[in-house]
PDB file of C-alpha atoms and ligand atoms in Angstrom:
ATOM      1  CA  MET A 134     125.882  -8.369 120.599  1.00  0.00           C
ATOM      2  CA  ILE A 135     124.200 -11.306 119.215  1.00  0.00           C
ATOM      3  CA  LEU A 136     123.126 -12.085 115.510  1.00  0.00           C
ATOM      4  CA  LEU A 137     120.170 -13.794 114.973  1.00  0.00           C
ATOM      5  CA  THR A 138     119.383 -16.188 111.224  1.00  0.00           C
ATOM      6  CA  ASN A 139     117.334 -18.637 110.629  1.00  0.00           C
ATOM      7  CA  ASP A 140     116.994 -20.841 107.614  1.00  0.00           C
ATOM      8  CA  ASP A 141     113.013 -20.636 107.051  1.00  0.00           C
ATOM      9  CA  GLY A 142     113.535 -16.524 105.649  1.00  0.00           C
ATOM     10  CA  ILE A 143     114.325 -13.689 107.343  1.00  0.00           C
ATOM     11  CA  TYR A 144     109.790 -12.990 107.787  1.00  0.00           C
ATOM     12  CA  ALA A 145     109.670 -16.297 109.194  1.00  0.00           C
ATOM     13  CA  ARG A 146     108.066 -16.106 112.489  1.00  0.00           C
ATOM     14  CA  GLY A 147     110.127 -18.512 114.850  1.00  0.00           C
ATOM     15  CA  LEU A 148     112.759 -15.328 114.128  1.00  0.00           C
ATOM     16  CA  TRP A 149     110.773 -11.996 115.637  1.00  0.00           C
ATOM     17  CA  ALA A 150     109.832 -14.442 118.028  1.00  0.00           C
ATOM     18  CA  LEU A 151     113.164 -15.260 119.097  1.00  0.00           C
ATOM     19  CA  TYR A 152     114.491 -11.599 118.947  1.00  0.00           C
ATOM     20  CA  GLU A 153     111.664 -10.465 121.045  1.00  0.00           C
ATOM     21  CA  GLU A 154     113.469 -12.958 124.105  1.00  0.00           C
ATOM     22  CA  LEU A 155     117.008 -12.710 123.359  1.00  0.00           C
ATOM     23  CA  SER A 156     116.478  -8.601 122.994  1.00  0.00           C
ATOM     24  CA  GLN A 157     116.370  -8.607 126.646  1.00  0.00           C
ATOM     25  CA  LEU A 158     119.902 -10.392 127.021  1.00  0.00           C
ATOM     26  CA  GLY A 159     121.374  -7.272 124.415  1.00  0.00           C
ATOM     27  CA  GLU A 160     122.047  -6.561 121.520  1.00  0.00           C
ATOM     28  CA  VAL A 161     120.344  -8.631 118.372  1.00  0.00           C
ATOM     29  CA  ALA A 162     121.467  -8.235 114.404  1.00  0.00           C
ATOM     30  CA  VAL A 163     119.454  -9.730 112.087  1.00  0.00           C
ATOM     31  CA  VAL A 164     120.843 -11.463 109.404  1.00  0.00           C
ATOM     32  CA  ALA A 165     118.589 -14.322 107.449  1.00  0.00           C
ATOM     33  CA  PRO A 166     117.738 -14.961 104.446  1.00  0.00           C
ATOM     34  CA  GLU A 167     115.301 -13.379 102.445  1.00  0.00           C
ATOM     35  CA  SER A 168     113.606 -16.363 100.940  1.00  0.00           C
ATOM     36  CA  GLU A 169     112.844 -19.856 102.769  1.00  0.00           C
ATOM     37  CA  GLN A 170     116.430 -22.194 102.844  1.00  0.00           C
ATOM     38  CA  SER A 171     114.890 -25.386 104.875  1.00  0.00           C
ATOM     39  CA  ALA A 172     117.555 -28.195 104.026  1.00  0.00           C
ATOM     40  CA  VAL A 173     119.730 -26.886 101.606  1.00  0.00           C
ATOM     41  CA  GLY A 174     122.355 -27.814 104.600  1.00  0.00           C
ATOM     42  CA  HIS A 175     125.009 -26.507 104.579  1.00  0.00           C
ATOM     43  CA  ALA A 176     125.179 -25.109 100.631  1.00  0.00           C
ATOM     44  CA  ILE A 177     126.952 -21.788 100.109  1.00  0.00           C
ATOM     45  CA  THR A 178     126.704 -19.391  97.569  1.00  0.00           C
ATOM     46  CA  LEU A 179     130.159 -19.123  94.545  1.00  0.00           C
ATOM     47  CA  THR A 180     127.828 -19.481  91.171  1.00  0.00           C
ATOM     48  CA  ASN A 181     125.494 -16.050  91.777  1.00  0.00           C
ATOM     49  CA  PRO A 182     126.647 -12.863  93.386  1.00  0.00           C
ATOM     50  CA  LEU A 183     125.009 -12.139  97.308  1.00  0.00           C
ATOM     51  CA  ARG A 184     122.873  -9.113  97.331  1.00  0.00           C
ATOM     52  CA  VAL A 185     122.403  -8.029 100.678  1.00  0.00           C
ATOM     53  CA  LYS A 186     119.312  -5.602 101.507  1.00  0.00           C
ATOM     54  CA  LYS A 187     118.364  -3.650 104.422  1.00  0.00           C
ATOM     55  CA  VAL A 188     114.502  -4.403 105.702  1.00  0.00           C
ATOM     56  CA  THR A 189     113.075  -2.906 108.094  1.00  0.00           C
ATOM     57  CA  LEU A 190     110.652  -5.339 110.169  1.00  0.00           C
ATOM     58  CA  ASP A 191     108.296  -3.955 113.508  1.00  0.00           C
ATOM     59  CA  GLY A 192     110.657  -0.793 113.920  1.00  0.00           C
ATOM     60  CA  VAL A 193     113.874  -3.801 114.432  1.00  0.00           C
ATOM     61  CA  GLU A 194     116.058  -3.111 111.456  1.00  0.00           C
ATOM     62  CA  GLY A 195     118.040  -6.733 109.784  1.00  0.00           C
ATOM     63  CA  TRP A 196     119.754  -7.422 106.536  1.00  0.00           C
ATOM     64  CA  ALA A 197     117.530 -10.347 103.935  1.00  0.00           C
ATOM     65  CA  VAL A 198     120.027 -11.771 102.126  1.00  0.00           C
ATOM     66  CA  SER A 199     119.972 -13.415  98.837  1.00  0.00           C
ATOM     67  CA  GLY A 200     121.526 -16.706 100.301  1.00  0.00           C
ATOM     68  CA  THR A 201     122.124 -19.411 102.596  1.00  0.00           C
ATOM     69  CA  PRO A 202     121.869 -20.113 106.261  1.00  0.00           C
ATOM     70  CA  ALA A 203     126.132 -20.801 105.997  1.00  0.00           C
ATOM     71  CA  ASP A 204     126.373 -17.887 103.700  1.00  0.00           C
ATOM     72  CA  CYS A 205     124.079 -14.931 105.763  1.00  0.00           C
ATOM     73  CA  VAL A 206     126.795 -16.000 108.864  1.00  0.00           C
ATOM     74  CA  LYS A 207     129.831 -15.822 106.741  1.00  0.00           C
ATOM     75  CA  ILE A 208     129.337 -12.278 105.306  1.00  0.00           C
ATOM     76  CA  ALA A 209     127.885 -10.616 108.682  1.00  0.00           C
ATOM     77  CA  LEU A 210     130.722 -11.725 110.615  1.00  0.00           C
ATOM     78  CA  GLY A 211     132.637 -11.060 107.387  1.00  0.00           C
ATOM     79  CA  GLU A 212     131.750  -8.130 106.427  1.00  0.00           C
ATOM     80  CA  LEU A 213     128.372  -6.970 107.911  1.00  0.00           C
ATOM     81  CA  LEU A 214     128.450  -6.736 111.820  1.00  0.00           C
ATOM     82  CA  PRO A 215     131.488  -3.794 113.439  1.00  0.00           C
ATOM     83  CA  GLN A 216     132.653  -6.116 115.760  1.00  0.00           C
ATOM     84  CA  ALA A 217     132.423  -9.846 116.351  1.00  0.00           C
ATOM     85  CA  PRO A 218     129.142 -11.872 117.708  1.00  0.00           C
ATOM     86  CA  GLU A 219     128.763 -12.934 120.708  1.00  0.00           C
ATOM     87  CA  MET A 220     127.108 -15.945 119.913  1.00  0.00           C
ATOM     88  CA  VAL A 221     125.524 -16.971 116.815  1.00  0.00           C
ATOM     89  CA  VAL A 222     121.621 -17.912 117.776  1.00  0.00           C
ATOM     90  CA  SER A 223     119.429 -19.839 114.157  1.00  0.00           C
ATOM     91  CA  GLY A 224     115.886 -20.053 114.472  1.00  0.00           C
ATOM     92  CA  ILE A 225     113.372 -20.819 116.243  1.00  0.00           C
ATOM     93  CA  ASN A 226     112.611 -23.529 113.010  1.00  0.00           C
ATOM     94  CA  LEU A 227     109.609 -24.507 112.125  1.00  0.00           C
ATOM     95  CA  GLY A 228     109.813 -27.772 112.316  1.00  0.00           C
ATOM     96  CA  PRO A 229     112.366 -30.075 114.506  1.00  0.00           C
ATOM     97  CA  ASN A 230     116.030 -31.128 113.473  1.00  0.00           C
ATOM     98  CA  VAL A 231     116.751 -34.117 114.994  1.00  0.00           C
ATOM     99  CA  GLY A 232     118.455 -37.523 113.425  1.00  0.00           C
ATOM    100  CA  ILE A 233     119.060 -37.275 110.491  1.00  0.00           C
ATOM    101  CA  ASN A 234     117.563 -34.120 109.253  1.00  0.00           C
ATOM    102  CA  VAL A 235     120.272 -32.044 111.019  1.00  0.00           C
ATOM    103  CA  LEU A 236     122.424 -33.080 107.953  1.00  0.00           C
ATOM    104  CA  TYR A 237     120.252 -31.867 105.770  1.00  0.00           C
ATOM    105  CA  SER A 238     119.702 -28.110 108.209  1.00  0.00           C
ATOM    106  CA  GLY A 239     119.928 -25.049 107.064  1.00  0.00           C
ATOM    107  CA  THR A 240     119.096 -23.982 110.701  1.00  0.00           C
ATOM    108  CA  VAL A 241     121.527 -26.166 112.292  1.00  0.00           C
ATOM    109  CA  SER A 242     124.250 -25.101 109.608  1.00  0.00           C
ATOM    110  CA  ALA A 243     124.106 -21.330 110.634  1.00  0.00           C
ATOM    111  CA  ALA A 244     125.487 -22.514 114.101  1.00  0.00           C
ATOM    112  CA  THR A 245     127.947 -24.915 113.001  1.00  0.00           C
ATOM    113  CA  GLU A 246     129.225 -21.948 110.094  1.00  0.00           C
ATOM    114  CA  ALA A 247     129.351 -19.902 113.849  1.00  0.00           C
ATOM    115  CA  SER A 248     131.498 -22.893 115.275  1.00  0.00           C
ATOM    116  CA  ILE A 249     133.905 -23.499 112.263  1.00  0.00           C
ATOM    117  CA  LEU A 250     134.467 -19.319 112.645  1.00  0.00           C
ATOM    118  CA  GLY A 251     135.461 -19.571 116.531  1.00  0.00           C
ATOM    119  CA  VAL A 252     131.905 -17.965 117.693  1.00  0.00           C
ATOM    120  CA  ARG A 253     129.200 -19.645 120.215  1.00  0.00           C
ATOM    121  CA  GLY A 254     126.924 -21.619 118.435  1.00  0.00           C
ATOM    122  CA  MET A 255     122.960 -22.599 119.399  1.00  0.00           C
ATOM    123  CA  ALA A 256     120.825 -23.912 117.088  1.00  0.00           C
ATOM    124  CA  VAL A 257     116.658 -23.943 117.762  1.00  0.00           C
ATOM    125  CA  SER A 258     113.863 -26.644 116.287  1.00  0.00           C
ATOM    126  CA  LEU A 259     110.208 -26.532 118.116  1.00  0.00           C
ATOM    127  CA  ASN A 260     108.636 -29.928 117.287  1.00  0.00           C
ATOM    128  CA  SER A 261     106.256 -28.695 115.220  1.00  0.00           C
ATOM    129  CA  TYR A 262     105.308 -27.990 111.527  1.00  0.00           C
ATOM    130  CA  LYS A 263     101.534 -25.910 112.358  1.00  0.00           C
ATOM    131  CA  GLY A 264     102.478 -22.451 110.836  1.00  0.00           C
ATOM    132  CA  SER A 265      99.776 -20.806 114.167  1.00  0.00           C
ATOM    133  CA  ALA A 266     103.338 -23.104 116.614  1.00  0.00           C
ATOM    134  CA  ASP A 267     103.407 -21.445 120.319  1.00  0.00           C
ATOM    135  CA  PHE A 268     107.135 -19.394 119.080  1.00  0.00           C
ATOM    136  CA  ALA A 269     106.431 -17.350 122.002  1.00  0.00           C
ATOM    137  CA  THR A 270     106.979 -20.455 124.161  1.00  0.00           C
ATOM    138  CA  ALA A 271     109.361 -21.539 122.387  1.00  0.00           C
ATOM    139  CA  ALA A 272     111.192 -18.575 122.028  1.00  0.00           C
ATOM    140  CA  ARG A 273     111.239 -18.158 126.440  1.00  0.00           C
ATOM    141  CA  LEU A 274     112.893 -21.966 126.740  1.00  0.00           C
ATOM    142  CA  ALA A 275     115.286 -21.275 124.257  1.00  0.00           C
ATOM    143  CA  ARG A 276     116.419 -17.899 125.689  1.00  0.00           C
ATOM    144  CA  GLU A 277     116.364 -19.629 129.203  1.00  0.00           C
ATOM    145  CA  THR A 278     118.345 -22.940 127.859  1.00  0.00           C
ATOM    146  CA  LEU A 279     120.677 -20.275 126.180  1.00  0.00           C
ATOM    147  CA  VAL A 280     121.531 -18.305 129.523  1.00  0.00           C
ATOM    148  CA  ARG A 281     121.480 -21.871 131.565  1.00  0.00           C
ATOM    149  CA  LEU A 282     124.651 -23.524 129.018  1.00  0.00           C
ATOM    150  CA  GLN A 283     126.203 -19.456 128.577  1.00  0.00           C
ATOM    151  CA  GLY A 284     128.879 -20.647 131.531  1.00  0.00           C
ATOM    152  CA  TRP A 285     129.603 -23.690 129.802  1.00  0.00           C
ATOM    153  CA  ALA A 286     133.324 -22.875 128.945  1.00  0.00           C
ATOM    154  CA  GLY A 287     133.841 -26.500 125.745  1.00  0.00           C
ATOM    155  CA  TRP A 288     130.930 -23.811 123.852  1.00  0.00           C
ATOM    156  CA  ALA A 289     133.701 -21.307 123.747  1.00  0.00           C
ATOM    157  CA  SER A 290     136.703 -22.824 123.408  1.00  0.00           C
ATOM    158  CA  ASN A 291     136.527 -26.561 121.416  1.00  0.00           C
ATOM    159  CA  GLY A 292     134.682 -25.467 117.990  1.00  0.00           C
ATOM    160  CA  VAL A 293     131.779 -27.049 119.356  1.00  0.00           C
ATOM    161  CA  CYS A 294     127.817 -26.054 118.837  1.00  0.00           C
ATOM    162  CA  LEU A 295     124.853 -26.757 120.404  1.00  0.00           C
ATOM    163  CA  ASN A 296     121.912 -28.264 118.225  1.00  0.00           C
ATOM    164  CA  VAL A 297     118.703 -27.413 120.636  1.00  0.00           C
ATOM    165  CA  ASN A 298     114.867 -28.536 119.929  1.00  0.00           C
ATOM    166  CA  LEU A 299     112.292 -27.401 121.933  1.00  0.00           C
ATOM    167  CA  PRO A 300     108.823 -29.941 122.049  1.00  0.00           C
ATOM    168  CA  ALA A 301     105.740 -28.023 121.021  1.00  0.00           C
ATOM    169  CA  LEU A 302     104.115 -28.194 124.737  1.00  0.00           C
ATOM    170  CA  PRO A 303     103.006 -25.275 127.000  1.00  0.00           C
ATOM    171  CA  ALA A 304     106.169 -24.568 129.206  1.00  0.00           C
ATOM    172  CA  ASP A 305     105.490 -26.413 132.759  1.00  0.00           C
ATOM    173  CA  ARG A 306     104.279 -29.109 130.266  1.00  0.00           C
ATOM    174  CA  VAL A 307     108.342 -29.832 129.003  1.00  0.00           C
ATOM    175  CA  LEU A 308     110.137 -31.973 131.499  1.00  0.00           C
ATOM    176  CA  GLY A 309     112.805 -30.258 131.398  1.00  0.00           C
ATOM    177  CA  LEU A 310     116.641 -30.518 129.543  1.00  0.00           C
ATOM    178  CA  ARG A 311     118.070 -33.510 128.067  1.00  0.00           C
ATOM    179  CA  PHE A 312     121.987 -33.947 127.021  1.00  0.00           C
ATOM    180  CA  THR A 313     121.577 -36.372 123.911  1.00  0.00           C
ATOM    181  CA  ARG A 314     123.660 -37.465 121.412  1.00  0.00           C
ATOM    182  CA  GLN A 315     122.222 -38.099 117.172  1.00  0.00           C
ATOM    183  CA  ASP A 316     120.266 -40.362 116.721  1.00  0.00           C
ATOM    184  CA  VAL A 317     121.333 -42.189 113.282  1.00  0.00           C
ATOM    185  CA  GLY A 318     118.146 -43.715 112.107  1.00  0.00           C
ATOM    186  CA  PRO A 319     117.428 -43.909 108.987  1.00  0.00           C
ATOM    187  CA  LEU A 320     114.778 -41.412 107.936  1.00  0.00           C
ATOM    188  CA  THR A 321     111.325 -43.353 106.998  1.00  0.00           C
ATOM    189  CA  GLU A 322     109.718 -41.770 104.123  1.00  0.00           C
ATOM    190  CA  HIS A 323     108.452 -41.209 101.000  1.00  0.00           C
ATOM    191  CA  PHE A 324     108.177 -40.430  97.166  1.00  0.00           C
ATOM    192  CA  GLU A 325     104.540 -38.669  96.820  1.00  0.00           C
ATOM    193  CA  ARG A 326     103.519 -39.868  92.557  1.00  0.00           C
ATOM    194  CA  ARG A 327     101.376 -37.364  91.488  1.00  0.00           C
ATOM    195  CA  VAL A 328     100.377 -35.695  88.300  1.00  0.00           C
ATOM    196  CA  ASP A 329     100.300 -31.558  86.401  1.00  0.00           C
ATOM    197  CA  PRO A 330      97.906 -30.902  84.592  1.00  0.00           C
ATOM    198  CA  ARG A 331      99.639 -31.240  81.866  1.00  0.00           C
ATOM    199  CA  GLU A 332      99.896 -35.333  82.928  1.00  0.00           C
ATOM    200  CA  HIS A 333     103.581 -35.309  83.145  1.00  0.00           C
ATOM    201  CA  VAL A 334     104.751 -37.096  86.311  1.00  0.00           C
ATOM    202  CA  TYR A 335     106.137 -35.337  89.807  1.00  0.00           C
ATOM    203  CA  TYR A 336     107.511 -36.416  92.995  1.00  0.00           C
ATOM    204  CA  TRP A 337     107.030 -35.105  96.308  1.00  0.00           C
ATOM    205  CA  LEU A 338     109.241 -36.359  99.800  1.00  0.00           C
ATOM    206  CA  ALA A 339     106.804 -36.586 101.675  1.00  0.00           C
ATOM    207  CA  GLU A 340     105.296 -38.098 105.241  1.00  0.00           C
ATOM    208  CA  ILE A 341     108.343 -38.794 107.900  1.00  0.00           C
ATOM    209  CA  ALA A 342     106.659 -41.742 109.977  1.00  0.00           C
ATOM    210  CA  GLU A 343     106.789 -41.914 114.326  1.00  0.00           C
ATOM    211  CA  ARG A 344     109.469 -43.686 114.398  1.00  0.00           C
ATOM    212  CA  ARG A 345     108.213 -46.790 117.420  1.00  0.00           C
ATOM    213  CA  ASP A 346     110.165 -46.761 120.680  1.00  0.00           C
ATOM    214  CA  PRO A 347     113.009 -44.500 119.816  1.00  0.00           C
ATOM    215  CA  ASP A 348     116.583 -44.796 122.523  1.00  0.00           C
ATOM    216  CA  PRO A 349     115.221 -41.809 124.747  1.00  0.00           C
ATOM    217  CA  GLU A 350     119.758 -41.063 124.447  1.00  0.00           C
ATOM    218  CA  THR A 351     118.901 -39.193 121.620  1.00  0.00           C
ATOM    219  CA  ASP A 352     118.112 -36.051 120.068  1.00  0.00           C
ATOM    220  CA  TYR A 353     114.996 -38.055 118.743  1.00  0.00           C
ATOM    221  CA  GLY A 354     113.926 -40.082 121.841  1.00  0.00           C
ATOM    222  CA  ALA A 355     113.933 -37.039 124.394  1.00  0.00           C
ATOM    223  CA  LEU A 356     111.847 -34.581 122.034  1.00  0.00           C
ATOM    224  CA  ALA A 357     109.084 -36.966 121.632  1.00  0.00           C
ATOM    225  CA  ALA A 358     109.069 -37.483 125.218  1.00  0.00           C
ATOM    226  CA  GLY A 359     108.567 -33.700 126.190  1.00  0.00           C
ATOM    227  CA  PHE A 360     112.087 -33.025 127.170  1.00  0.00           C
ATOM    228  CA  ILE A 361     113.955 -29.468 125.803  1.00  0.00           C
ATOM    229  CA  SER A 362     117.139 -31.997 123.913  1.00  0.00           C
ATOM    230  CA  VAL A 363     120.127 -30.269 123.399  1.00  0.00           C
ATOM    231  CA  THR A 364     123.339 -31.862 121.174  1.00  0.00           C
ATOM    232  CA  PRO A 365     126.737 -30.750 121.017  1.00  0.00           C
ATOM    233  CA  ILE A 366     127.778 -31.287 117.773  1.00  0.00           C
ATOM    234  CA  HIS A 367     130.893 -31.142 115.925  1.00  0.00           C
ATOM    235  CA  HIS A 368     131.896 -30.246 112.310  1.00  0.00           C
ATOM    236  CA  ASP A 369     134.678 -32.636 112.073  1.00  0.00           C
ATOM    237  CA  LEU A 370     133.094 -35.585 110.646  1.00  0.00           C
ATOM    238  CA  THR A 371     136.156 -37.993 111.091  1.00  0.00           C
ATOM    239  CA  ASP A 372     135.514 -41.313 113.237  1.00  0.00           C
ATOM    240  CA  TYR A 373     138.108 -41.488 115.657  1.00  0.00           C
ATOM    241  CA  ARG A 374     137.725 -44.920 116.489  1.00  0.00           C
ATOM    242  CA  SER A 375     138.240 -45.528 112.031  1.00  0.00           C
ATOM    243  CA  LEU A 376     141.110 -43.544 111.699  1.00  0.00           C
ATOM    244  CA  GLU A 377     142.120 -45.685 115.245  1.00  0.00           C
ATOM    245  CA  THR A 378     142.175 -49.344 113.369  1.00  0.00           C
ATOM    246  CA  LEU A 379     143.024 -47.814 110.002  1.00  0.00           C
ATOM    247  CA  LYS A 380     146.266 -46.982 111.291  1.00  0.00           C
ATOM    248  CA  THR A 381     146.799 -50.377 113.758  1.00  0.00           C
ATOM    249  CA  GLU A 382     146.333 -52.290 110.724  1.00  0.00           C
ATOM    250  CA  LYS A 383     149.070 -53.564 108.377  1.00  0.00           C
ATOM    251  CA  TRP A 384     147.729 -53.109 104.620  1.00  0.00           C
TER     252      TRP A 384
HETATM  253 MN1   MN B 584     113.481 -24.307 108.462  1.00  0.00          MN
END
């Protein structure tokens, strides 16, 4: 069984496009947030109860959870599913999750939560913010990527999950698959200052400008060049090089 979740909410097109493709591989259980949870990162719900509702969409049953993507994975594995899934797939997110955005991403955090709980996780995001994006093509590319990599032993054993980003291109213009590292360059963004009808000022984080000449070895660069980017990521945030330095120096 595959557990399918996301951060755009259970009604998002990207989730159901992926459901169509993954259900060709076997049973798929859908447990996803009842409302959009983009950019909630790895947040979990502690101060409110978690409500779980069964919903039926196009004849398919799923669970809508009043929480975050990480909540969905926790409650699916801990309570809702009859047995542990073979894999947790999160997406398809509307918008890429590359570079520093990986840290803010609810989509990626669902996959990370899976690997923390000992289950293979894969996050899938599409390099488009258009509501009309071609999720059918993206979902097919996601399934093909999953099938291609599912034999990789490291995925199951060492707490790594895969962060997959798909170009928003017709399948015949996708250049292939690249294994990448996470870009760590700072984001270029700004707050848009606006005034509401009662003349109160408010701000909206907006417009992340394209980076010039991105490094092709990174998730950002590979995606920009038209490749499917696959980045292995780990929840252990220790910086081992610094640890070694700290341990060898006298304090
Ligand atoms: Mn999202």
